[in-house]
Coordinates of C-alpha atoms in Angstrom, one line a residue:
X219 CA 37.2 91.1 160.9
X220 CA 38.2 90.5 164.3
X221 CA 42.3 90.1 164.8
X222 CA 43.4 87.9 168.3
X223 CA 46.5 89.7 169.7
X224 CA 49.2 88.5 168.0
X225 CA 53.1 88.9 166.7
X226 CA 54.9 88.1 164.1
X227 CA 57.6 88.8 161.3
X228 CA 58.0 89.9 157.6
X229 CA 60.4 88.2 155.4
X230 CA 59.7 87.5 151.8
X231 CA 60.5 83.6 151.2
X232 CA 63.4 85.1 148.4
X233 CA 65.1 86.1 151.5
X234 CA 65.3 82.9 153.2
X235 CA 68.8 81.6 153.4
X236 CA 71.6 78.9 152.2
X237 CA 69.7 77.7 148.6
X238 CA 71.3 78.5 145.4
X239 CA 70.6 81.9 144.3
X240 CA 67.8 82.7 145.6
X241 CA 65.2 81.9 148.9
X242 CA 63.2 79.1 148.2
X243 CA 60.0 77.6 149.9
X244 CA 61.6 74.1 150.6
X245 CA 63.7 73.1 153.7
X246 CA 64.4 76.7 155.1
X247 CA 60.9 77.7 155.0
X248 CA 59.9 75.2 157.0
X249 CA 62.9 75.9 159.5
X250 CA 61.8 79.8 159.4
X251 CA 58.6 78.5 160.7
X252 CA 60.0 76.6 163.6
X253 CA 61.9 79.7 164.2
X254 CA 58.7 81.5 164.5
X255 CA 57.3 78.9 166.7
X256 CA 60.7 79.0 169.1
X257 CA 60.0 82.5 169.4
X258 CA 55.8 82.2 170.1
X259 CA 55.5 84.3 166.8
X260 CA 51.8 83.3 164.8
X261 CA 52.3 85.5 162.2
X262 CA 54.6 85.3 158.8
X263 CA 54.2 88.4 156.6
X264 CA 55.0 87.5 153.1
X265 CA 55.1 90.4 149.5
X266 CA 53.2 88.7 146.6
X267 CA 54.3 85.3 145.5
X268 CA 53.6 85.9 141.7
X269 CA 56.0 85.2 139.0
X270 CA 58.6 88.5 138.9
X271 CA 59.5 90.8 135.8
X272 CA 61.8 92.9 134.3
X273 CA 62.9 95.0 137.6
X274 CA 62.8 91.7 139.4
X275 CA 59.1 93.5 141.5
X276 CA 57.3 90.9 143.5
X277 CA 54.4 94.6 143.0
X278 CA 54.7 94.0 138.8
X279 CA 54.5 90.2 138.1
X280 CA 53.1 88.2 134.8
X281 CA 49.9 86.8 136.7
X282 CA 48.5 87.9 140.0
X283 CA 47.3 84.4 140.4
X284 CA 50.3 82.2 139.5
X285 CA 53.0 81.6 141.9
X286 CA 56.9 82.3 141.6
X287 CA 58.8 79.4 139.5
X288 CA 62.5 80.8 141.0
X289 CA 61.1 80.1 144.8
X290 CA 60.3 76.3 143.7
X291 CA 62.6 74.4 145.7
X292 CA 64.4 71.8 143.1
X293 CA 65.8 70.0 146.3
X294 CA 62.1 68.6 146.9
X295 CA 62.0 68.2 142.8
X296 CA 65.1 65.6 143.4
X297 CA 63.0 64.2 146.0
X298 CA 60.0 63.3 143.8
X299 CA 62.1 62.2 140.8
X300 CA 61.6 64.8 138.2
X301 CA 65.7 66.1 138.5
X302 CA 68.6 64.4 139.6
X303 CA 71.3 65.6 142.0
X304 CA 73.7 66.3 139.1
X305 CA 71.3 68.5 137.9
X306 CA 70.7 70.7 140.7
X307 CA 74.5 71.1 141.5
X308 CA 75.1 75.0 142.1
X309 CA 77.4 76.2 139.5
X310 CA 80.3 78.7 140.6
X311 CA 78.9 82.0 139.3
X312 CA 75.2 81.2 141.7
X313 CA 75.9 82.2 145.5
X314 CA 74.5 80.5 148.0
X315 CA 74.5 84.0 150.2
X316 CA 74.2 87.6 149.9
X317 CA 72.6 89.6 147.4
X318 CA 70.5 87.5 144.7
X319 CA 71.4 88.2 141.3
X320 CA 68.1 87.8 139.6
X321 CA 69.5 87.6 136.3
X322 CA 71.5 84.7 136.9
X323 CA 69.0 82.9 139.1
X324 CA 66.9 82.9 135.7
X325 CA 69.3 81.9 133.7
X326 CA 70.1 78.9 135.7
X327 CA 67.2 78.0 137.2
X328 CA 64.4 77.9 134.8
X329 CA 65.9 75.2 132.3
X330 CA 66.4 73.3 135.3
X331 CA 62.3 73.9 136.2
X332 CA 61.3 73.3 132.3
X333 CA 63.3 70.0 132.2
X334 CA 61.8 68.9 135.4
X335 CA 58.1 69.7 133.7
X336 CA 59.8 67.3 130.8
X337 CA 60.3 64.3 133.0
X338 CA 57.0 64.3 134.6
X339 CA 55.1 64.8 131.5
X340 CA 57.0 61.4 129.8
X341 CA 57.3 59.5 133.3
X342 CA 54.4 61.0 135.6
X343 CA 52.3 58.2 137.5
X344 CA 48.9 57.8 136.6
X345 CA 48.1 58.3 140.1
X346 CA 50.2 61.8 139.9
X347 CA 48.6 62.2 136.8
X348 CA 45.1 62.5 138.3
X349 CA 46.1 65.0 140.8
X350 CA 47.4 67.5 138.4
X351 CA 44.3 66.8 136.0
X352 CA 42.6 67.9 139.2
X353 CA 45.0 71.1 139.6
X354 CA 44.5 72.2 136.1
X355 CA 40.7 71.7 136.5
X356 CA 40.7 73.9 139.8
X357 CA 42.6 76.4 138.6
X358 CA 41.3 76.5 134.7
X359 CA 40.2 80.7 135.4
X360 CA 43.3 81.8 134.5
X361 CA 46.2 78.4 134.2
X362 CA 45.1 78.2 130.4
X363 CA 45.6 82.0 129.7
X364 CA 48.3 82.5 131.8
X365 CA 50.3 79.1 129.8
X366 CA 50.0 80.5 126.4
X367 CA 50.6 83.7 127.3
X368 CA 54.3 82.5 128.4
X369 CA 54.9 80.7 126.0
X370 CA 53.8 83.1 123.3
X371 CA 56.4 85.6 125.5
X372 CA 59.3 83.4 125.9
X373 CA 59.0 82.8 122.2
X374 CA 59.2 87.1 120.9
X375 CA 61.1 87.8 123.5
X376 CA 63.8 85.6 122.7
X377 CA 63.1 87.4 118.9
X378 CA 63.1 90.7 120.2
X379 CA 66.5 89.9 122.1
X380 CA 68.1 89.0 118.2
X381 CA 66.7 92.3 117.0
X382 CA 68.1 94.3 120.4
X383 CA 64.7 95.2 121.1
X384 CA 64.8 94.6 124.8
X385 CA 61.9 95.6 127.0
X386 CA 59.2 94.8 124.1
X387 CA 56.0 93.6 125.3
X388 CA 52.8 92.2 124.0
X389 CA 51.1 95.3 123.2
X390 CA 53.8 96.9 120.8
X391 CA 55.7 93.3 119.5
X392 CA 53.4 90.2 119.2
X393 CA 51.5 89.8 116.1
X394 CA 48.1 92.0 116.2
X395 CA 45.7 89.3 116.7
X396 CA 47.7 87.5 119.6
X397 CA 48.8 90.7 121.0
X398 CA 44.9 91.9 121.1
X399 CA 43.7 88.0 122.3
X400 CA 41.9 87.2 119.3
X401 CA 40.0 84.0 120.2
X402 CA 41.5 82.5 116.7
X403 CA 45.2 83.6 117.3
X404 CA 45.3 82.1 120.5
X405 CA 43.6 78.8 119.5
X406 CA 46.0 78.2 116.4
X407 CA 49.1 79.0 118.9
X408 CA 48.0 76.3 121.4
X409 CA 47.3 73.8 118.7
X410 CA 50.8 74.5 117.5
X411 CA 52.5 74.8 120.8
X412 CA 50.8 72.6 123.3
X413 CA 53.8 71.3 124.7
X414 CA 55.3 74.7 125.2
X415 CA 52.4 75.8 127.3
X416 CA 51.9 72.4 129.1
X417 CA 55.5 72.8 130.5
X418 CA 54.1 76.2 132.2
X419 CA 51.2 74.3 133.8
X420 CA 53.2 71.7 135.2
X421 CA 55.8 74.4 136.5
X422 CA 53.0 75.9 138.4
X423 CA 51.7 72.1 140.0
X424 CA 55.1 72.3 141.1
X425 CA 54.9 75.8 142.9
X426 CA 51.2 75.0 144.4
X427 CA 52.1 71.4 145.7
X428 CA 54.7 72.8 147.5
X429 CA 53.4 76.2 148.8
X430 CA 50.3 74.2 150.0
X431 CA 52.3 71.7 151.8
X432 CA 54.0 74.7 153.5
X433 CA 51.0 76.4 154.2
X434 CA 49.9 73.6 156.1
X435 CA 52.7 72.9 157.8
X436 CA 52.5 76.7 159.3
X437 CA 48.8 76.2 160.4
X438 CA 49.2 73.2 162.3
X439 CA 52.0 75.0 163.9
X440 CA 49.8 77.3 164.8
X441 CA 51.5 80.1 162.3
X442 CA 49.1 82.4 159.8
X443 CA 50.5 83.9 156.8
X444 CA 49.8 87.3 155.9
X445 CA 50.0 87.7 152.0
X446 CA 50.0 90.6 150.0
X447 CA 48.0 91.8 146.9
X448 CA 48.7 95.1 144.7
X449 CA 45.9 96.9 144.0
X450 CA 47.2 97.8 140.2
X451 CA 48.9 94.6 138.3
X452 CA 51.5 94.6 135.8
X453 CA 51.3 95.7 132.1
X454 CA 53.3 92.6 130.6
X455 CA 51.3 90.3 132.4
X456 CA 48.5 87.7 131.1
X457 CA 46.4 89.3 133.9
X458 CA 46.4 92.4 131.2
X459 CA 46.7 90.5 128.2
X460 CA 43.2 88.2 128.7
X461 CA 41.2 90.7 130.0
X462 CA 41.9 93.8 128.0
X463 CA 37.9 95.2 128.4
X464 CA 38.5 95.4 132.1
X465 CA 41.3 98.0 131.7
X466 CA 42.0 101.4 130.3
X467 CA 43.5 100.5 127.0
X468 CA 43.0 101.5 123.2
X469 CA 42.3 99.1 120.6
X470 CA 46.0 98.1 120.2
X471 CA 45.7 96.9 124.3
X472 CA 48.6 100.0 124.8
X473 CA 47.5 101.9 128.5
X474 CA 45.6 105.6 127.6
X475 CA 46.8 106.5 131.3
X476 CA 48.9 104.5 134.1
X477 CA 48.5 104.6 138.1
X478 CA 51.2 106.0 140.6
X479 CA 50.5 108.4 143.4
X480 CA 50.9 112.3 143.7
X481 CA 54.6 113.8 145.3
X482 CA 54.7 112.3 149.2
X483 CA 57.1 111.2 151.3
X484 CA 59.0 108.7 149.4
X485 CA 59.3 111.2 146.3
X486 CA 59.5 114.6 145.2
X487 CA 58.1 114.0 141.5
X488 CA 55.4 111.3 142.7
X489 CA 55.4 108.0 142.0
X490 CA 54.8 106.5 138.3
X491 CA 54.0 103.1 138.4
X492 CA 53.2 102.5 135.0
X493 CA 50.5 100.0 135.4
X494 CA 47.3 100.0 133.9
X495 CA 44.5 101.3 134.8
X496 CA 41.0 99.6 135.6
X497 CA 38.1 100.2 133.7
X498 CA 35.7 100.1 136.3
X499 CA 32.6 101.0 134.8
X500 CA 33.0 97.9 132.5
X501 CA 34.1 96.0 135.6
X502 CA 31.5 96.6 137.7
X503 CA 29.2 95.7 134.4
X504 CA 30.7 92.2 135.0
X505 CA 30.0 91.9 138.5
X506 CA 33.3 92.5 139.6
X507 CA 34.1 88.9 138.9
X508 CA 37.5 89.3 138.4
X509 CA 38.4 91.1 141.9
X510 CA 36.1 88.4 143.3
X511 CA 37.8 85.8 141.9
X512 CA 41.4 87.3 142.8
X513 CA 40.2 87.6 146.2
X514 CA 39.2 84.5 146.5
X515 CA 42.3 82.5 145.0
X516 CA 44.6 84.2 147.4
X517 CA 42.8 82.9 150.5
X518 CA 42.7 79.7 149.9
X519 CA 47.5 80.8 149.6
X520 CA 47.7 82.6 153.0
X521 CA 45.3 83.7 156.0
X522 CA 44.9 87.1 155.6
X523 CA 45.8 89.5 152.6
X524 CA 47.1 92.8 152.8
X525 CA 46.0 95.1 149.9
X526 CA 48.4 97.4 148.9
X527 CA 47.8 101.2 148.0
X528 CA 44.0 100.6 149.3
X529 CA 43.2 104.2 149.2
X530 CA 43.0 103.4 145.0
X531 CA 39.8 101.6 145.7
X532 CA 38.2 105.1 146.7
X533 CA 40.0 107.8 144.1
X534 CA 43.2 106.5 142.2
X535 CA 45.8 108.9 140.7
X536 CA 45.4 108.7 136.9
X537 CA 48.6 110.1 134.9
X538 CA 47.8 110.4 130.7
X539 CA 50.4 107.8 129.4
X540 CA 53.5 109.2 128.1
X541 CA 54.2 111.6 131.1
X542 CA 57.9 111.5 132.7
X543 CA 56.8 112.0 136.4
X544 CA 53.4 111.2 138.0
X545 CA 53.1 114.9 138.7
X546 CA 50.7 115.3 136.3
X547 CA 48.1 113.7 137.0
X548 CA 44.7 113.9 138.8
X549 CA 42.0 111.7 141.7
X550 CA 39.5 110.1 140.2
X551 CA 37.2 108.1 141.9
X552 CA 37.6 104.5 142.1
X553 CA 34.8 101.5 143.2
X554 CA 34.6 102.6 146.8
X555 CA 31.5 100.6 148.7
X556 CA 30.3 98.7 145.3
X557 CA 33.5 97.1 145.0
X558 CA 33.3 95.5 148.6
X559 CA 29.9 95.3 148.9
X560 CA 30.5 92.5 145.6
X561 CA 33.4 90.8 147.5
X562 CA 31.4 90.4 150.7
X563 CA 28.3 89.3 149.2
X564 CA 30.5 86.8 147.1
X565 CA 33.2 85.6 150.1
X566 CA 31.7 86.6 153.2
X567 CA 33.7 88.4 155.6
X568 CA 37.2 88.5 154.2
X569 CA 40.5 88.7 156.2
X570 CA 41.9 91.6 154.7
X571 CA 44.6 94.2 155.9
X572 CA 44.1 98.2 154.6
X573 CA 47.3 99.4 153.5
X574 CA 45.7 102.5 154.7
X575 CA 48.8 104.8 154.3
X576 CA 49.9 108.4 152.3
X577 CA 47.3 110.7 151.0
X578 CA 44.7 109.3 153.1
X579 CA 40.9 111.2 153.0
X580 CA 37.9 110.7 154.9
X581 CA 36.1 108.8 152.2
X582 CA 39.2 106.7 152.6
X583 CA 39.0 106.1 156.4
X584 CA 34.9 105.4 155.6
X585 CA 35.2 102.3 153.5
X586 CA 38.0 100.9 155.4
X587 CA 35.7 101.8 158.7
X588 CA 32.9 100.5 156.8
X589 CA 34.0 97.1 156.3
X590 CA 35.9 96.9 159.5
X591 CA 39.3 96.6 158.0
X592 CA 42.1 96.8 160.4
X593 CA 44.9 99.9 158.9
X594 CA 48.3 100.1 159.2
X595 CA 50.3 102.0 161.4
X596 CA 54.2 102.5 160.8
X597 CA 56.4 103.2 163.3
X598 CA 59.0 105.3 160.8
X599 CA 56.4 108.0 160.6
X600 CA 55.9 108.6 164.2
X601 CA 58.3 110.4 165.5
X602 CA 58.5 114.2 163.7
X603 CA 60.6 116.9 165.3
X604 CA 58.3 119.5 164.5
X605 CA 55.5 118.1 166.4
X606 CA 56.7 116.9 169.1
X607 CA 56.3 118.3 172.8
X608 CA 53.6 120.7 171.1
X609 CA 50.6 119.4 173.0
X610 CA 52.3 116.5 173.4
X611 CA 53.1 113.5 171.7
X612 CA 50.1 113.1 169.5
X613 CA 51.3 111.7 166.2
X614 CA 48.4 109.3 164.9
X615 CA 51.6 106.4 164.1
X616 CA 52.2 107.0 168.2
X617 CA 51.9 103.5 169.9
X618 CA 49.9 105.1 172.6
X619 CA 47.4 106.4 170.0
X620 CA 46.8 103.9 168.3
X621 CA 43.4 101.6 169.0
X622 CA 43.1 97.8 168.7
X623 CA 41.9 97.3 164.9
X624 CA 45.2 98.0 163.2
X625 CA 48.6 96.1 162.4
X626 CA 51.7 98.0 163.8
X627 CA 54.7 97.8 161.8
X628 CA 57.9 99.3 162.5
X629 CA 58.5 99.7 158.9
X630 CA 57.4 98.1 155.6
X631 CA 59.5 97.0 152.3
X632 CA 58.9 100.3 151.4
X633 CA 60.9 101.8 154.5
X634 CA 64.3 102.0 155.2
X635 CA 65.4 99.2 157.9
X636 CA 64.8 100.9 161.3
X637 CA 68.1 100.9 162.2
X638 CA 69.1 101.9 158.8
X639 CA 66.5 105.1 159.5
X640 CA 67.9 106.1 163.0
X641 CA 71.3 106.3 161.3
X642 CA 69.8 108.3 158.9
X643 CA 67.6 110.3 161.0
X644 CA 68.7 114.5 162.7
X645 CA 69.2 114.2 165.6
X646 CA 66.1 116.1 166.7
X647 CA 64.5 113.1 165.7
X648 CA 66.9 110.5 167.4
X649 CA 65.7 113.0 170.6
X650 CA 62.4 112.6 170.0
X651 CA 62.5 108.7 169.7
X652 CA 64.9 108.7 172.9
X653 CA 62.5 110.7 174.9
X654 CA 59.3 108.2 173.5
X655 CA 61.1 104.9 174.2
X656 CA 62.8 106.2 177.7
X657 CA 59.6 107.7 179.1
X658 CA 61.8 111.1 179.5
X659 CA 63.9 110.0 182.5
X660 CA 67.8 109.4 181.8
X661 CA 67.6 110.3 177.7
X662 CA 70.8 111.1 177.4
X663 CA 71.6 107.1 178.4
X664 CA 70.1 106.1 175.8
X665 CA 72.5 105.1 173.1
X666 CA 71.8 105.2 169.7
X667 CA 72.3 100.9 169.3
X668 CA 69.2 100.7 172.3
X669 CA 66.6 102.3 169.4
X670 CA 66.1 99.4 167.6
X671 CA 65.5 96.9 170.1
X672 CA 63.7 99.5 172.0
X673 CA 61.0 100.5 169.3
X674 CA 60.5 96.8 168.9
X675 CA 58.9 96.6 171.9
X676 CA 57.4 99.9 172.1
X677 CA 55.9 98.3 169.0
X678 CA 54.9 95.2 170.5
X679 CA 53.4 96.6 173.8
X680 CA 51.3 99.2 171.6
X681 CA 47.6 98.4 171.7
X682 CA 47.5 97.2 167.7
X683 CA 46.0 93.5 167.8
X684 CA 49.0 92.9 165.3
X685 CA 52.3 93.3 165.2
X686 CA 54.7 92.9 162.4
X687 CA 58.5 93.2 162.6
X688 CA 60.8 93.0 159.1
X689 CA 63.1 90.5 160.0
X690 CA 65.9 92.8 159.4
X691 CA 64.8 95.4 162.1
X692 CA 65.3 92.3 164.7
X693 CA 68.9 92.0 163.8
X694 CA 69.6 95.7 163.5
X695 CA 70.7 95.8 160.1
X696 CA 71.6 98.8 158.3
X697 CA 70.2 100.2 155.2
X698 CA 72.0 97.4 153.3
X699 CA 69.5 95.1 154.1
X700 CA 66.6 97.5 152.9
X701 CA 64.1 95.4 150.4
X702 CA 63.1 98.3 148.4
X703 CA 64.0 101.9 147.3
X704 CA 60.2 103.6 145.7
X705 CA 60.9 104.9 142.4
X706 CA 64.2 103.1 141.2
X707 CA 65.4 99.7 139.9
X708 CA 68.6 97.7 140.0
X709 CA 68.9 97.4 143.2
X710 CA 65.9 96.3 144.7
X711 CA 64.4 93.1 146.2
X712 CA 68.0 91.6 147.1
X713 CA 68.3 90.9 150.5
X714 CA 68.9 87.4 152.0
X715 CA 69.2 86.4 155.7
X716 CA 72.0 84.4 156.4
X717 CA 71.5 80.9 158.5
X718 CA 72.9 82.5 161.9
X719 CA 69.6 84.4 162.1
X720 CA 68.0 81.0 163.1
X721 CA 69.0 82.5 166.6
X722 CA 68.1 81.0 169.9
X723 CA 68.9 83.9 171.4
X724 CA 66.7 86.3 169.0
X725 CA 63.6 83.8 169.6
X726 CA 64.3 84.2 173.4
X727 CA 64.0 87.8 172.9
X728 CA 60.8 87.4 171.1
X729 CA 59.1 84.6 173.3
X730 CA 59.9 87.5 176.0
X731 CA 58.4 90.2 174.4
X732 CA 55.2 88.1 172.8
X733 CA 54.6 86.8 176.9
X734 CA 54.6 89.7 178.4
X735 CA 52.7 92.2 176.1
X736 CA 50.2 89.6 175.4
X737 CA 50.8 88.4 171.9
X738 CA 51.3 84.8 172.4
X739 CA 47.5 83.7 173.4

């Protein structure tokens, strides 16, 4: 894949400001992509867009191919008749700023979303009509399954709630023959809830009209969006539930081991995702339709996808399930070549990003290099103490080392914000950054508030065709704004801008730096 020089920012549409509760793709998106345009910045990095669960995780969502209900924008639903202003009015307890508070969001929100879904199924036009028929028909590989699965879980979940059984799932609650996707079951639950599962189709023609018309709008603005796929995908998710042969399960479709990764650098005890595993000898026995046909949906959503935790594709850390800590657990090898041999031959050349970062081996580096996937290279991890000045500055996450087929970043969702990690960070490591951003001469002068703007454009004159600043890092926020915290929940996923970031005077900075470093051709 060959990547034109080029800039841009990552900010997860939740984040977006002034709509109740939570970010939504309607008005502010498309004034966050005029934003990008003021500032001559082509790229908008996005997490996944799928439908969030319990820990509020855009990484653990109930369908890698459906799209987020709480980032529908119900002002454009007033528009096309399907609410009324009274209904959308915010109540007191939803903010329109700061954190968002998931829980409520959920509760307010998706009543308002289902009784939308009710007024276009009694008053839709028969013109509308035909264009959802057409929706449903285009996206009938997994709209059907992933319906009835949400309606099957709103329905024990709300019985699990009466019996304080909260955090039950499909595997361990539903009935045996639903929970295990008897063809049956599920037929007999459709007949008798039809309407319950229709309202979940027309929730998602919602999200998809909209997302497309916003995806359009960016491309004729000249503004690609980066999207982002997990390599693993949730346990309560329909993704699991209708295609329980493709995963390591038992016969009661409970997980016989879960993915995370070994102790690195965000944790001591590893990483336990908890998600299941693939089965990838019965995957590749079907062609490896179902990554193909991932694949495939999310490029017709965004321009280019970023695969998280890539290195899984060539070994993947198995942990037996029931383990505390992903310490336990061993590399086994994963798809490698016959994995993206299948995509190519399906897709063609696809425009995906390696998240090419932690334990990374040479069979690792061989299939990205293979395929010609661009890596990533983090500024965070660049500037160590110990190595510094020994033979010079020759960490690989170095602007000056890097070459052109790679995305710089100055940190990821994973990170701390950059000014949130120079506060944090000894001072033997302030040094070294002072020395790498001041060329050596007058370090002293440089003040701890000059890091953030400076690494910025260290990162945007670096030789990576791409480059992606966190929206927070161009403000110099502090750890408060930090998306997410590896290995704990409650707190994650919150962050909003607020409307001043709109700034004229931040795009000037950026129009600056894009012209001349050569990212705005």
């Amino acid at each position: 894949m060959n990547l034109q020089r080029s800039s841009g920012i990552l900010l997860h549409p939740t984040s977006l400001p002034e709509t109740a509760g939570i970010g939504t793709i309607g008005k502010q998106a498309y004034r966050f992509v005029d934003f990008l345009v003021e500032a001559k910045q082509s790229l908008w990095q996005i997490l996944p867009i799928g439908p969030t669960g319990y820990g509020d995780s855009p990484y653990a969502s109930f369908s890698t191919f459906a799209g987020n209900p709480l980032i529908i924008d119900l002002d454009m639903l007033v528009q096309e008749g399907w609410l009324s202003a009274d209904d959308i009015q915010c109540p007191e307890w939803i903010s329109t700023s700061g954190p968002i508070d998931f829980g409520s969001v959920v509760y307010w929100k998706m009543p308002l979303l289902k009784k939308a879904a009710r007024t276009f199924m009694d008053e839709v036009s028969a013109e509308e009509r035909q264009q959802y028929e057409v929706f449903k028909k285009e996206e009938k590989l997994w709209l059907s399954d992933y319906a009835t699965f949400m309606s099957i879980k709103e329905f024990y979940d709300a019985k699990a709630q009466e019996e304080d059984r909260f955090g039950a799932m499909w595997s361990n609650y539903w009935p045996h023959d639903l929970a295990v996707h008897d063809a049956a079951a599920v037929k007999a639950w459709n007949k008798a809830h039809r309407k319950d599962a229709e309202l979940w189709c027309i929730i998602q023609y919602f999200f998809f009209t909209q997302w497309r018309s916003l995806k359009a709008y960016a491309n004729e603005h000249g503004v690609s969006i980066i999207g982002d796929i997990p390599i693993f995908v949730a346990p309560d998710s329909a993704d699991v539930w209708s295609n329980q042969n493709l995963f390591q399960l038992d016969e009661n479709g409970r997980a016989t081991a879960v993915a995370g990764v070994p102790p690195d650098y965000f944790s001591a005890t590893g990483q336990l995702w908890g998600n299941p595993l693939y089965d990838w000898d019965a995957m590749e026995k079907a062609g490896y339709k179902w990554w193909i046909n991932r694949i495939a949906h999310l490029i017709k959503l965004v321009d280019y996808v970023r695969v998280d935790h890539f290195r899984g594709f060539e070994a993947y850390w198995r942990v037996p399930a029931g383990e505390e800590t992903a310490i336990n657990g061993a590399w086994i090898p994963g798809p490698a070549h016959k994995l993206f041999k299948a995509i190519k031959k399906s897709l063609g050349d696809i425009p995906i990003i390696a998240e090419d970062l932690g334990v990374i081996t040479e069979g690792v580096e061989a299939l990205r290099d293979d395929f010609a996937l661009p890596g990533m290279k983090v500024l965070q991890f660049a500037f160590d103490a110990n190595e510094a000045g020994k033979g010079g500055f020759t960490n690989p996450f170095l602007p000056h080392m890097y070459g052109t087929h790679c995305v710089c970043y100055t940190g990821t969702h994973d990170n701390d914000t950059l000014a949130g990690w120079i506060h944090n960070a000894s001072e033997a490591e302030r040094d070294v950054v002072r020395r790498y951003v001041s060329g050596g001469i007058n370090t002293k002068d440089v003040k701890d508030e000059d890091l953030c703007p400076l690494l910025i454009r260290a990162a945007m004159a670096s030789t990576a065709a791409f480059t992606v600043v966190p929206l927070q890092d161009i403000f110099g926020i502090g750890s408060e704004g930090r998306m997410n915290m590896p290995s704990t929940s409650g707190t994650n996923w919150q962050w909003r801008m607020s409307a001043d970031m709109f700034s004229s005077e931040k795009a000037k900075w950026l129009r600056e730096l894009s012209i001349i470093y050569g990212r705005n051709l």
